[in-house]
């Protein structure tokens, strides 16, 4: 391979790297500005993502300026300083960033919740929550879904809460084994990013003959807690007195 060909290949790789870095910087800032980070990572990391996007853009602009400035003055003695490992890796990173720019992240569905461990047993869904994160509420109706699950994980005797008022929101997960008047109201807990999000849920008892709600629909449910025997186990369930369909929240996770 001639020296001229080598320099041309190195220059092409440099421009490819510039585009990849600029694309990733743009993608991170896009997610930050349009709110997509709400369904991708914990809010604690929003600032880091935004700062990283700005740094990537700065590096890309500086590298691009240098390439443009010296485009007409190639030097056999000027080596290629690579920002990224190889041409294949650079191409893959660029393609991935472009796909991210062209698509919109989506919230996890009830199918994902089932795959990650939401079951029809309350005890099974609560064992993964963190009791050390529990924050008590003076009024039971002020507890969120995650507050209730954490409370039950710490103090599991269901009769303790019978009759307490409930006002929670979440998305529907079908629970056919519990009966046609039951559903699971679920939320995902996020500790770092969407990859480690895991589902929690509470069984909800609807009024006999009431409307059937589709999986993934979001509901605001008011009612009272009651101890019910389901599948041979005493469990705390929400006996719904009012069910209101709601729009999916901007931030669908609990923390």
PDB file of N, CA and C in Angstrom, residues 88-131:
ATOM      1  N   UNK A  88     -13.722  -0.638  12.279  1.00  0.00           N
ATOM      2  CA  UNK A  88     -14.952  -1.394  12.483  1.00  0.00           C
ATOM      3  C   UNK A  88     -15.679  -0.931  13.738  1.00  0.00           C
ATOM      4  N   UNK A  89     -14.915  -0.727  14.796  1.00  0.00           N
ATOM      5  CA  UNK A  89     -15.531  -0.266  16.050  1.00  0.00           C
ATOM      6  C   UNK A  89     -16.138   1.115  15.867  1.00  0.00           C
ATOM      7  N   UNK A  90     -15.411   1.988  15.176  1.00  0.00           N
ATOM      8  CA  UNK A  90     -15.905   3.340  14.926  1.00  0.00           C
ATOM      9  C   UNK A  90     -17.196   3.303  14.123  1.00  0.00           C
ATOM     10  N   UNK A  91     -17.217   2.461  13.090  1.00  0.00           N
ATOM     11  CA  UNK A  91     -18.416   2.357  12.254  1.00  0.00           C
ATOM     12  C   UNK A  91     -19.603   1.852  13.066  1.00  0.00           C
ATOM     13  N   UNK A  92     -19.357   0.861  13.928  1.00  0.00           N
ATOM     14  CA  UNK A  92     -20.433   0.318  14.758  1.00  0.00           C
ATOM     15  C   UNK A  92     -20.967   1.366  15.722  1.00  0.00           C
ATOM     16  N   UNK A  93     -20.072   2.138  16.335  1.00  0.00           N
ATOM     17  CA  UNK A  93     -20.499   3.190  17.248  1.00  0.00           C
ATOM     18  C   UNK A  93     -21.305   4.258  16.522  1.00  0.00           C
ATOM     19  N   UNK A  94     -20.877   4.610  15.317  1.00  0.00           N
ATOM     20  CA  UNK A  94     -21.598   5.619  14.543  1.00  0.00           C
ATOM     21  C   UNK A  94     -22.990   5.122  14.169  1.00  0.00           C
ATOM     22  N   UNK A  95     -23.073   3.885  13.694  1.00  0.00           N
ATOM     23  CA  UNK A  95     -24.373   3.327  13.301  1.00  0.00           C
ATOM     24  C   UNK A  95     -25.313   3.250  14.505  1.00  0.00           C
ATOM     25  N   UNK A  96     -24.775   2.825  15.649  1.00  0.00           N
ATOM     26  CA  UNK A  96     -25.603   2.719  16.864  1.00  0.00           C
ATOM     27  C   UNK A  96     -26.153   4.088  17.268  1.00  0.00           C
ATOM     28  N   UNK A  97     -25.300   5.113  17.213  1.00  0.00           N
ATOM     29  CA  UNK A  97     -25.751   6.463  17.571  1.00  0.00           C
ATOM     30  C   UNK A  97     -26.807   6.967  16.607  1.00  0.00           C
ATOM     31  N   UNK A  98     -26.634   6.688  15.312  1.00  0.00           N
ATOM     32  CA  UNK A  98     -27.613   7.136  14.318  1.00  0.00           C
ATOM     33  C   UNK A  98     -28.956   6.438  14.523  1.00  0.00           C
ATOM     34  N   UNK A  99     -28.922   5.154  14.876  1.00  0.00           N
ATOM     35  CA  UNK A  99     -30.170   4.439  15.166  1.00  0.00           C
ATOM     36  C   UNK A  99     -30.857   5.064  16.380  1.00  0.00           C
ATOM     37  N   UNK A 100     -30.044   5.400  17.401  1.00  0.00           N
ATOM     38  CA  UNK A 100     -30.613   6.047  18.583  1.00  0.00           C
ATOM     39  C   UNK A 100     -31.242   7.388  18.266  1.00  0.00           C
ATOM     40  N   UNK A 101     -30.621   8.155  17.376  1.00  0.00           N
ATOM     41  CA  UNK A 101     -31.166   9.458  16.987  1.00  0.00           C
ATOM     42  C   UNK A 101     -32.461   9.315  16.189  1.00  0.00           C
ATOM     43  N   UNK A 102     -32.596   8.205  15.484  1.00  0.00           N
ATOM     44  CA  UNK A 102     -33.760   8.018  14.615  1.00  0.00           C
ATOM     45  C   UNK A 102     -34.924   7.331  15.316  1.00  0.00           C
ATOM     46  N   UNK A 103     -34.703   6.805  16.511  1.00  0.00           N
ATOM     47  CA  UNK A 103     -35.760   6.091  17.213  1.00  0.00           C
ATOM     48  C   UNK A 103     -36.034   6.739  18.568  1.00  0.00           C
ATOM     49  N   UNK A 104     -37.140   6.327  19.175  1.00  0.00           N
ATOM     50  CA  UNK A 104     -37.532   6.853  20.480  1.00  0.00           C
ATOM     51  C   UNK A 104     -37.583   5.720  21.496  1.00  0.00           C
ATOM     52  N   UNK A 105     -36.907   5.855  22.636  1.00  0.00           N
ATOM     53  CA  UNK A 105     -36.969   4.804  23.666  1.00  0.00           C
ATOM     54  C   UNK A 105     -38.400   4.600  24.146  1.00  0.00           C
ATOM     55  N   UNK A 106     -38.722   3.373  24.511  1.00  0.00           N
ATOM     56  CA  UNK A 106     -40.072   3.048  24.960  1.00  0.00           C
ATOM     57  C   UNK A 106     -40.051   2.515  26.387  1.00  0.00           C
ATOM     58  N   UNK A 107     -41.148   2.788  27.074  1.00  0.00           N
ATOM     59  CA  UNK A 107     -41.291   2.327  28.452  1.00  0.00           C
ATOM     60  C   UNK A 107     -41.489   0.817  28.463  1.00  0.00           C
ATOM     61  N   UNK A 108     -40.997   0.160  29.511  1.00  0.00           N
ATOM     62  CA  UNK A 108     -41.207  -1.270  29.664  1.00  0.00           C
ATOM     63  C   UNK A 108     -42.703  -1.584  29.748  1.00  0.00           C
ATOM     64  N   UNK A 109     -43.073  -2.760  29.272  1.00  0.00           N
ATOM     65  CA  UNK A 109     -44.468  -3.186  29.269  1.00  0.00           C
ATOM     66  C   UNK A 109     -44.704  -4.270  30.324  1.00  0.00           C
ATOM     67  N   UNK A 110     -45.963  -4.692  30.412  1.00  0.00           N
ATOM     68  CA  UNK A 110     -46.304  -5.751  31.360  1.00  0.00           C
ATOM     69  C   UNK A 110     -45.611  -7.063  31.000  1.00  0.00           C
ATOM     70  N   UNK A 111     -45.357  -7.271  29.711  1.00  0.00           N
ATOM     71  CA  UNK A 111     -44.626  -8.474  29.295  1.00  0.00           C
ATOM     72  C   UNK A 111     -43.236  -8.494  29.904  1.00  0.00           C
ATOM     73  N   UNK A 112     -42.574  -7.350  29.874  1.00  0.00           N
ATOM     74  CA  UNK A 112     -41.254  -7.243  30.492  1.00  0.00           C
ATOM     75  C   UNK A 112     -41.344  -7.472  31.998  1.00  0.00           C
ATOM     76  N   UNK A 113     -42.398  -6.949  32.610  1.00  0.00           N
ATOM     77  CA  UNK A 113     -42.574  -7.128  34.053  1.00  0.00           C
ATOM     78  C   UNK A 113     -42.704  -8.606  34.402  1.00  0.00           C
ATOM     79  N   UNK A 114     -43.472  -9.343  33.611  1.00  0.00           N
ATOM     80  CA  UNK A 114     -43.638 -10.771  33.861  1.00  0.00           C
ATOM     81  C   UNK A 114     -42.316 -11.500  33.656  1.00  0.00           C
ATOM     82  N   UNK A 115     -41.598 -11.124  32.598  1.00  0.00           N
ATOM     83  CA  UNK A 115     -40.318 -11.768  32.313  1.00  0.00           C
ATOM     84  C   UNK A 115     -39.301 -11.514  33.424  1.00  0.00           C
ATOM     85  N   UNK A 116     -39.403 -10.344  34.061  1.00  0.00           N
ATOM     86  CA  UNK A 116     -38.417  -9.995  35.085  1.00  0.00           C
ATOM     87  C   UNK A 116     -38.865 -10.370  36.499  1.00  0.00           C
ATOM     88  N   UNK A 117     -40.032 -10.971  36.618  1.00  0.00           N
ATOM     89  CA  UNK A 117     -40.327 -11.531  37.925  1.00  0.00           C
ATOM     90  C   UNK A 117     -41.590 -11.114  38.624  1.00  0.00           C
ATOM     91  N   UNK A 118     -42.491 -10.340  38.004  1.00  0.00           N
ATOM     92  CA  UNK A 118     -43.775 -10.083  38.644  1.00  0.00           C
ATOM     93  C   UNK A 118     -44.577 -11.370  38.589  1.00  0.00           C
ATOM     94  N   UNK A 119     -45.031 -11.819  39.751  1.00  0.00           N
ATOM     95  CA  UNK A 119     -45.828 -13.033  39.802  1.00  0.00           C
ATOM     96  C   UNK A 119     -47.162 -12.721  40.451  1.00  0.00           C
ATOM     97  N   UNK A 120     -47.981 -13.730  40.609  1.00  0.00           N
ATOM     98  CA  UNK A 120     -49.279 -13.551  41.255  1.00  0.00           C
ATOM     99  C   UNK A 120     -49.186 -13.747  42.758  1.00  0.00           C
ATOM    100  N   UNK A 121     -47.971 -13.851  43.271  1.00  0.00           N
ATOM    101  CA  UNK A 121     -47.763 -13.986  44.716  1.00  0.00           C
ATOM    102  C   UNK A 121     -47.139 -12.715  45.253  1.00  0.00           C
ATOM    103  N   UNK A 122     -47.824 -12.067  46.175  1.00  0.00           N
ATOM    104  CA  UNK A 122     -47.315 -10.817  46.725  1.00  0.00           C
ATOM    105  C   UNK A 122     -45.959 -10.995  47.386  1.00  0.00           C
ATOM    106  N   UNK A 123     -45.786 -12.112  48.116  1.00  0.00           N
ATOM    107  CA  UNK A 123     -44.524 -12.326  48.813  1.00  0.00           C
ATOM    108  C   UNK A 123     -43.370 -12.410  47.843  1.00  0.00           C
ATOM    109  N   UNK A 124     -43.613 -12.959  46.654  1.00  0.00           N
ATOM    110  CA  UNK A 124     -42.540 -13.090  45.681  1.00  0.00           C
ATOM    111  C   UNK A 124     -42.127 -11.751  45.122  1.00  0.00           C
ATOM    112  N   UNK A 125     -43.076 -10.807  45.033  1.00  0.00           N
ATOM    113  CA  UNK A 125     -42.725  -9.513  44.475  1.00  0.00           C
ATOM    114  C   UNK A 125     -42.067  -8.605  45.496  1.00  0.00           C
ATOM    115  N   UNK A 126     -42.258  -8.882  46.770  1.00  0.00           N
ATOM    116  CA  UNK A 126     -41.719  -7.974  47.769  1.00  0.00           C
ATOM    117  C   UNK A 126     -40.334  -8.357  48.243  1.00  0.00           C
ATOM    118  N   UNK A 127     -39.896  -9.560  47.987  1.00  0.00           N
ATOM    119  CA  UNK A 127     -38.607  -9.988  48.518  1.00  0.00           C
ATOM    120  C   UNK A 127     -37.449  -9.269  47.863  1.00  0.00           C
ATOM    121  N   UNK A 128     -37.679  -8.610  46.737  1.00  0.00           N
ATOM    122  CA  UNK A 128     -36.589  -7.963  46.052  1.00  0.00           C
ATOM    123  C   UNK A 128     -36.490  -6.486  46.390  1.00  0.00           C
ATOM    124  N   UNK A 129     -37.440  -5.938  47.123  1.00  0.00           N
ATOM    125  CA  UNK A 129     -37.367  -4.529  47.499  1.00  0.00           C
ATOM    126  C   UNK A 129     -36.377  -4.338  48.628  1.00  0.00           C
ATOM    127  N   UNK A 130     -36.042  -3.072  48.914  1.00  0.00           N
ATOM    128  CA  UNK A 130     -35.007  -2.753  49.881  1.00  0.00           C
ATOM    129  C   UNK A 130     -35.605  -2.145  51.138  1.00  0.00           C
ATOM    130  N   UNK A 131     -35.710  -2.894  52.247  1.00  0.00           N
ATOM    131  CA  UNK A 131     -36.348  -2.364  53.449  1.00  0.00           C
ATOM    132  C   UNK A 131     -35.612  -1.179  54.021  1.00  0.00           C
TER     133      UNK A 131
END
